[in-house]
Amino acid sequence: MRHTLFTALLFGLLIAVIPAGPVAAARADCGKNFPTRLGCWQDALDDGAVVTVSLNKPLGFDAGQKGGRAAVRRDLKNLRVQVPAGVHTGQGGSALLILAGHALVDRDARIDRLDDKTLAELPTCVGDLCKALKKSSLTGGQLIDKKVGVAELGGHKSTDHTRVLQLALTGVLLLLLLALLLAVRRSRTPATEISAEETSAETSAETSAETTARLRPVPPAPVPVSYGRQVGPRPGPSRTAVVRTALHPQGYVELDHVLYRAVWAEPDRTPPVPGAYVEVTDAHEPDSDVLYAFPPAARHHARGSS
């Protein structure tokens, strides 16, 4: 399957890079009179090539000699005529522009008016370009602005859509070929090599985990939490108060709308939160202004025992 796809891509690539038709420059030894030149170019035109003629000086028109009228009537749709800047076309150059399938002129070129003798030798003069040149000589820029069938020579040439399409297709095929080569290369990687890489990765991960476990410090044993002060047996009678600040171990309770300092007297139990009720007693020390706070349940239990 891969070989078939590879062959198809190569075949498509060859088709894309083959030009649609050959391009040839006009020969320099094609004679001097107009009919001889057309006959010289005709062989290449018959083969389907696009013959490019660049006028570097005025070209005469003598079609009336040696069967020139028949030569003028030949199919010249593949003829491309270019008129650079500063060049006068002459009667022959103007006739070539009319007969050619591709006419390109520079804005500074001079396209001569067709005289009566030249018009008589042309097969027809029905196109816009021929009609414009019947009246007067014009510059290339005037013809381009009139849009009479000529294109600008230089930066504004007509786009060759076939060539652009070929280049785009070539680029796509090259990308597909590269992707296919990468896919084939990856598929040929030995399975043993992949397995070795996976085993190496697993071994490395296990070794790393063991090393991390050995290096991780052992946390110290938890220290028993003490939430209050050990005060011994409950001294004297108790009263109910409301906790106003956290008792850890000392805070404030409200008793008869007055705030008193109190210490939580049950260190093995979590002290109540602010807003909870506690039972408070006076401290053992007679000169101490700190109350002892006990859970309310302890009071109820003491009352039940008595």
CSV table of C-alpha atoms in Angstrom, one decimal:
chain,number,residue,atom,x,y,z
A,1,MET,CA,0.0,0.0,0.0
A,2,ARG,CA,2.8,2.4,0.9
A,3,HIS,CA,4.7,1.7,-2.4
A,4,THR,CA,1.5,2.3,-4.5
A,5,LEU,CA,0.9,5.6,-2.8
A,6,PHE,CA,4.5,6.6,-3.2
A,7,THR,CA,4.4,5.8,-6.9
A,8,ALA,CA,1.1,7.8,-7.4
A,9,LEU,CA,2.6,10.8,-5.7
A,10,LEU,CA,5.7,10.7,-7.9
A,11,PHE,CA,3.6,10.4,-11.0
A,12,GLY,CA,1.4,13.4,-10.0
A,13,LEU,CA,4.6,15.4,-9.2
A,14,LEU,CA,5.9,14.7,-12.7
A,15,ILE,CA,2.6,15.8,-14.3
A,16,ALA,CA,2.6,19.0,-12.2
A,17,VAL,CA,6.1,20.1,-13.2
A,18,ILE,CA,5.7,19.4,-16.9
A,19,PRO,CA,4.8,22.8,-18.5
A,20,ALA,CA,1.5,23.1,-20.4
A,21,GLY,CA,3.2,24.1,-23.6
A,22,PRO,CA,6.8,25.0,-24.7
A,23,VAL,CA,7.9,28.7,-24.9
A,24,ALA,CA,10.3,29.7,-27.6
A,25,ALA,CA,12.0,33.0,-28.5
A,26,ALA,CA,11.8,34.2,-32.1
A,27,ARG,CA,14.9,33.2,-34.2
A,28,ALA,CA,17.1,36.1,-35.2
A,29,ASP,CA,17.8,34.7,-38.7
A,30,CYS,CA,14.3,34.7,-39.9
A,31,GLY,CA,14.9,37.1,-42.8
A,32,LYS,CA,14.0,40.8,-43.1
A,33,ASN,CA,10.7,41.0,-44.9
A,34,PHE,CA,7.4,40.6,-43.1
A,35,PRO,CA,6.1,37.4,-44.8
A,36,THR,CA,9.4,35.6,-44.4
A,37,ARG,CA,9.5,36.3,-40.7
A,38,LEU,CA,6.0,34.9,-40.2
A,39,GLY,CA,6.8,31.8,-42.2
A,40,CYS,CA,10.0,31.3,-40.1
A,41,TRP,CA,8.0,31.5,-36.9
A,42,GLN,CA,5.1,29.4,-38.2
A,43,ASP,CA,6.9,26.0,-37.6
A,44,ALA,CA,7.2,26.7,-33.9
A,45,LEU,CA,3.6,28.1,-33.7
A,46,ASP,CA,2.3,24.9,-35.4
A,47,ASP,CA,4.0,22.8,-32.7
A,48,GLY,CA,1.9,24.7,-30.0
A,49,ALA,CA,4.8,26.7,-28.7
A,50,VAL,CA,4.4,30.3,-27.6
A,51,VAL,CA,6.8,32.4,-29.8
A,52,THR,CA,7.9,35.6,-28.2
A,53,VAL,CA,9.0,38.5,-30.4
A,54,SER,CA,10.6,41.6,-28.8
A,55,LEU,CA,10.7,44.6,-31.1
A,56,ASN,CA,13.9,46.6,-30.6
A,57,LYS,CA,13.5,48.8,-33.7
A,58,PRO,CA,10.7,49.7,-36.1
A,59,LEU,CA,9.6,46.8,-38.3
A,60,GLY,CA,8.6,47.3,-41.9
A,61,PHE,CA,5.5,45.9,-43.5
A,62,ASP,CA,5.8,44.5,-47.1
A,63,ALA,CA,3.2,41.8,-47.1
A,64,GLY,CA,2.2,42.5,-50.6
A,65,GLN,CA,5.4,40.9,-51.9
A,66,LYS,CA,5.9,37.1,-52.5
A,67,GLY,CA,2.5,35.9,-51.3
A,68,GLY,CA,2.5,38.1,-48.2
A,69,ARG,CA,-1.2,38.3,-47.9
A,70,ALA,CA,-1.5,34.6,-47.4
A,71,ALA,CA,1.2,34.7,-44.7
A,72,VAL,CA,-0.7,37.5,-42.9
A,73,ARG,CA,-3.8,35.3,-42.7
A,74,ARG,CA,-2.1,32.5,-40.8
A,75,ASP,CA,-3.1,31.6,-37.2
A,76,LEU,CA,-0.9,33.7,-34.9
A,77,LYS,CA,-2.8,33.2,-31.6
A,78,ASN,CA,0.4,31.7,-30.0
A,79,LEU,CA,2.5,34.7,-31.0
A,80,ARG,CA,3.5,37.1,-28.2
A,81,VAL,CA,4.8,40.5,-29.2
A,82,GLN,CA,6.6,42.8,-26.8
A,83,VAL,CA,7.3,46.5,-27.4
A,84,PRO,CA,9.8,47.9,-24.9
A,85,ALA,CA,10.1,51.5,-23.8
A,86,GLY,CA,11.3,54.1,-26.4
A,87,VAL,CA,10.7,51.8,-29.4
A,88,HIS,CA,8.6,52.8,-32.5
A,89,THR,CA,6.8,49.8,-33.9
A,90,GLY,CA,6.7,50.8,-37.5
A,91,GLN,CA,3.9,49.5,-39.8
A,92,GLY,CA,5.1,45.9,-39.4
A,93,GLY,CA,5.2,46.1,-35.6
A,94,SER,CA,1.8,47.6,-35.4
A,95,ALA,CA,0.5,44.8,-37.6
A,96,LEU,CA,2.1,42.2,-35.5
A,97,LEU,CA,0.4,43.6,-32.4
A,98,ILE,CA,-3.0,43.3,-34.1
A,99,LEU,CA,-2.3,39.8,-35.4
A,100,ALA,CA,-0.7,38.4,-32.2
A,101,GLY,CA,-2.6,36.5,-29.6
A,102,HIS,CA,-0.6,38.3,-26.8
A,103,ALA,CA,0.3,42.0,-27.2
A,104,LEU,CA,2.4,43.6,-24.4
A,105,VAL,CA,3.6,47.2,-24.6
A,106,ASP,CA,5.5,49.5,-22.4
A,107,ARG,CA,3.8,52.7,-21.4
A,108,ASP,CA,6.7,54.7,-23.0
A,109,ALA,CA,6.6,52.7,-26.3
A,110,ARG,CA,5.2,54.3,-29.5
A,111,ILE,CA,2.7,52.4,-31.5
A,112,ASP,CA,2.5,53.8,-35.1
A,113,ARG,CA,-0.7,54.5,-36.9
A,114,LEU,CA,-1.6,52.1,-39.6
A,115,ASP,CA,-1.6,53.6,-43.1
A,116,ASP,CA,-4.0,52.7,-45.9
A,117,LYS,CA,-1.5,50.3,-47.6
A,118,THR,CA,-1.1,48.2,-44.4
A,119,LEU,CA,-4.8,48.2,-43.6
A,120,ALA,CA,-5.4,46.9,-47.1
A,121,GLU,CA,-3.1,43.9,-46.5
A,122,LEU,CA,-4.6,43.0,-43.1
A,123,PRO,CA,-7.3,40.3,-43.2
A,124,THR,CA,-9.7,42.3,-41.1
A,125,CYS,CA,-9.6,45.4,-38.9
A,126,VAL,CA,-12.6,44.9,-36.6
A,127,GLY,CA,-10.8,44.8,-33.2
A,128,ASP,CA,-10.5,47.7,-30.8
A,129,LEU,CA,-6.8,47.9,-31.2
A,130,CYS,CA,-6.9,48.1,-35.0
A,131,LYS,CA,-9.7,50.7,-34.9
A,132,ALA,CA,-7.6,52.8,-32.5
A,133,LEU,CA,-4.5,52.7,-34.7
A,134,LYS,CA,-6.5,53.6,-37.8
A,135,LYS,CA,-6.9,57.1,-36.4
A,136,SER,CA,-3.5,58.1,-35.0
A,137,SER,CA,-0.3,56.9,-33.4
A,138,LEU,CA,-0.6,56.2,-29.7
A,139,THR,CA,1.7,55.6,-26.8
A,140,GLY,CA,1.7,52.3,-25.0
A,141,GLY,CA,0.2,54.0,-21.9
A,142,GLN,CA,-2.7,55.4,-24.0
A,143,LEU,CA,-3.5,52.0,-25.4
A,144,ILE,CA,-3.3,50.4,-21.9
A,145,ASP,CA,-5.7,53.0,-20.5
A,146,LYS,CA,-8.1,52.6,-23.4
A,147,LYS,CA,-8.1,48.8,-22.7
A,148,VAL,CA,-8.1,47.9,-26.4
A,149,GLY,CA,-6.5,44.4,-26.1
A,150,VAL,CA,-3.0,45.1,-25.0
A,151,ALA,CA,-1.3,44.4,-21.6
A,152,GLU,CA,1.4,46.3,-19.9
A,153,LEU,CA,4.9,45.0,-20.3
A,154,GLY,CA,6.6,44.9,-16.9
A,155,GLY,CA,5.0,44.9,-13.5
A,156,HIS,CA,1.4,44.5,-14.7
A,157,LYS,CA,1.6,41.5,-17.0
A,158,SER,CA,-1.5,39.3,-17.3
A,159,THR,CA,-1.4,36.5,-14.9
A,160,ASP,CA,-0.7,33.0,-16.3
A,161,HIS,CA,-3.3,31.1,-14.3
A,162,THR,CA,-2.1,27.7,-15.6
A,163,ARG,CA,1.4,28.3,-14.4
A,164,VAL,CA,0.2,29.5,-11.0
A,165,LEU,CA,-1.9,26.4,-10.7
A,166,GLN,CA,1.0,24.2,-11.6
A,167,LEU,CA,3.2,25.8,-9.0
A,168,ALA,CA,0.5,25.4,-6.3
A,169,LEU,CA,0.0,21.8,-7.3
A,170,THR,CA,3.7,21.1,-7.2
A,171,GLY,CA,4.0,22.5,-3.7
A,172,VAL,CA,1.1,20.4,-2.4
A,173,LEU,CA,2.5,17.3,-3.9
A,174,LEU,CA,5.9,18.0,-2.4
A,175,LEU,CA,4.4,18.4,1.0
A,176,LEU,CA,2.5,15.1,0.6
A,177,LEU,CA,5.6,13.4,-0.4
A,178,LEU,CA,7.5,14.7,2.6
A,179,ALA,CA,4.7,13.5,4.9
A,180,LEU,CA,4.7,10.1,3.3
A,181,LEU,CA,8.5,9.7,3.8
A,182,LEU,CA,8.2,10.7,7.4
A,183,ALA,CA,5.4,8.2,8.0
A,184,VAL,CA,7.4,5.4,6.4
A,185,ARG,CA,10.5,6.3,8.4
A,186,ARG,CA,8.5,6.1,11.7
A,187,SER,CA,6.9,2.8,10.8
A,188,ARG,CA,10.3,1.2,10.3
A,189,THR,CA,11.4,1.9,13.9
A,190,PRO,CA,12.3,-1.6,15.5
A,191,ALA,CA,9.8,-2.7,18.1
A,192,THR,CA,12.6,-4.0,20.3
A,193,GLU,CA,14.1,-0.5,20.4
A,194,ILE,CA,10.7,1.0,21.5
A,195,SER,CA,10.4,-1.8,24.1
A,196,ALA,CA,13.9,-1.0,25.4
A,197,GLU,CA,13.0,2.7,25.6
A,198,GLU,CA,9.8,1.9,27.6
A,199,THR,CA,11.6,-0.5,29.9
A,200,SER,CA,14.4,2.1,30.5
A,201,ALA,CA,11.8,4.7,31.3
A,202,GLU,CA,9.9,2.4,33.7
A,203,THR,CA,13.2,1.4,35.5
A,204,SER,CA,14.2,5.1,35.7
A,205,ALA,CA,10.8,6.0,37.2
A,206,GLU,CA,11.0,3.2,39.8
A,207,THR,CA,14.5,4.1,40.8
A,208,SER,CA,13.5,7.7,41.2
A,209,ALA,CA,10.5,6.8,43.3
A,210,GLU,CA,12.7,4.6,45.6
A,211,THR,CA,15.3,7.4,46.0
A,212,THR,CA,12.6,9.9,46.8
A,213,ALA,CA,11.1,7.6,49.4
A,214,ARG,CA,14.6,7.1,51.0
A,215,LEU,CA,15.3,10.8,51.1
A,216,ARG,CA,11.9,11.9,52.3
A,217,PRO,CA,12.3,12.9,56.1
A,218,VAL,CA,10.2,10.9,58.6
A,219,PRO,CA,7.8,13.2,60.4
A,220,PRO,CA,8.2,13.4,64.2
A,221,ALA,CA,5.6,11.7,66.4
A,222,PRO,CA,2.7,13.9,67.2
A,223,VAL,CA,2.8,15.8,70.5
A,224,PRO,CA,-0.3,15.5,72.6
A,225,VAL,CA,-2.4,18.6,72.4
A,226,SER,CA,-3.3,20.4,75.6
A,227,TYR,CA,-6.2,22.9,75.3
A,228,GLY,CA,-6.2,24.2,78.9
A,229,ARG,CA,-4.7,24.2,82.4
A,230,GLN,CA,-4.9,21.2,84.8
A,231,VAL,CA,-6.5,22.8,87.9
A,232,GLY,CA,-7.4,19.6,89.9
A,233,PRO,CA,-10.8,19.1,91.5
A,234,ARG,CA,-13.5,21.6,90.9
A,235,PRO,CA,-13.4,24.3,93.6
A,236,GLY,CA,-16.6,25.5,95.2
A,237,PRO,CA,-19.9,26.2,93.5
A,238,SER,CA,-20.2,27.1,89.8
A,239,ARG,CA,-22.1,29.6,87.7
A,240,THR,CA,-23.2,29.7,84.1
A,241,ALA,CA,-21.3,32.1,81.8
A,242,VAL,CA,-21.1,32.7,78.1
A,243,VAL,CA,-17.7,32.4,76.2
A,244,ARG,CA,-16.8,35.6,74.5
A,245,THR,CA,-13.3,34.9,73.3
A,246,ALA,CA,-11.5,31.6,72.6
A,247,LEU,CA,-10.2,29.9,75.7
A,248,HIS,CA,-6.7,28.6,74.6
A,249,PRO,CA,-6.1,28.3,77.4
A,250,GLN,CA,-7.2,31.8,78.7
A,251,GLY,CA,-9.8,34.1,77.4
A,252,TYR,CA,-12.9,36.1,78.4
A,253,VAL,CA,-16.4,35.0,79.5
A,254,GLU,CA,-19.5,37.1,80.2
A,255,LEU,CA,-21.1,36.7,83.6
A,256,ASP,CA,-24.0,39.0,84.7
A,257,HIS,CA,-23.1,41.3,81.7
A,258,VAL,CA,-19.5,41.7,82.9
A,259,LEU,CA,-16.4,40.3,81.2
A,260,TYR,CA,-14.1,38.1,83.3
A,261,ARG,CA,-10.9,36.4,82.5
A,262,ALA,CA,-11.2,32.7,82.5
A,263,VAL,CA,-8.9,29.7,81.9
A,264,TRP,CA,-10.2,26.4,80.4
A,265,ALA,CA,-9.8,23.8,83.1
A,266,GLU,CA,-10.2,20.6,81.0
A,267,PRO,CA,-6.9,20.3,79.1
A,268,ASP,CA,-7.9,17.0,77.5
A,269,ARG,CA,-11.0,18.4,75.9
A,270,THR,CA,-11.4,21.0,73.1
A,271,PRO,CA,-12.5,24.3,74.6
A,272,PRO,CA,-15.9,25.7,73.5
A,273,VAL,CA,-16.2,28.4,70.8
A,274,PRO,CA,-17.3,31.9,71.5
A,275,GLY,CA,-21.1,32.0,72.3
A,276,ALA,CA,-21.1,28.7,74.0
A,277,TYR,CA,-22.1,28.2,77.7
A,278,VAL,CA,-19.6,27.1,80.4
A,279,GLU,CA,-19.6,26.7,84.1
A,280,VAL,CA,-17.2,28.9,85.9
A,281,THR,CA,-15.8,28.7,89.5
A,282,ASP,CA,-13.4,30.8,91.5
A,283,ALA,CA,-9.7,29.9,91.4
A,284,HIS,CA,-7.9,28.1,94.3
A,285,GLU,CA,-5.7,31.1,94.9
A,286,PRO,CA,-7.6,33.7,96.9
A,287,ASP,CA,-5.9,36.7,95.3
A,288,SER,CA,-6.5,35.4,91.7
A,289,ASP,CA,-9.0,37.2,89.5
A,290,VAL,CA,-9.1,34.4,86.9
A,291,LEU,CA,-12.0,32.0,86.8
A,292,TYR,CA,-11.9,28.3,86.0
A,293,ALA,CA,-14.2,27.3,83.1
A,294,PHE,CA,-15.7,23.8,82.9
A,295,PRO,CA,-18.1,22.2,80.4
A,296,PRO,CA,-21.8,22.5,81.4
A,297,ALA,CA,-22.1,18.7,81.3
A,298,ALA,CA,-19.7,18.3,84.2
A,299,ARG,CA,-22.0,20.5,86.4
A,300,HIS,CA,-25.1,18.6,85.6
A,301,HIS,CA,-23.3,15.3,86.4
A,302,ALA,CA,-22.1,16.7,89.8
A,303,ARG,CA,-25.6,17.9,90.6
A,304,GLY,CA,-27.0,14.4,89.8
A,305,SER,CA,-24.5,12.7,92.0
A,306,SER,CA,-25.3,14.9,95.0
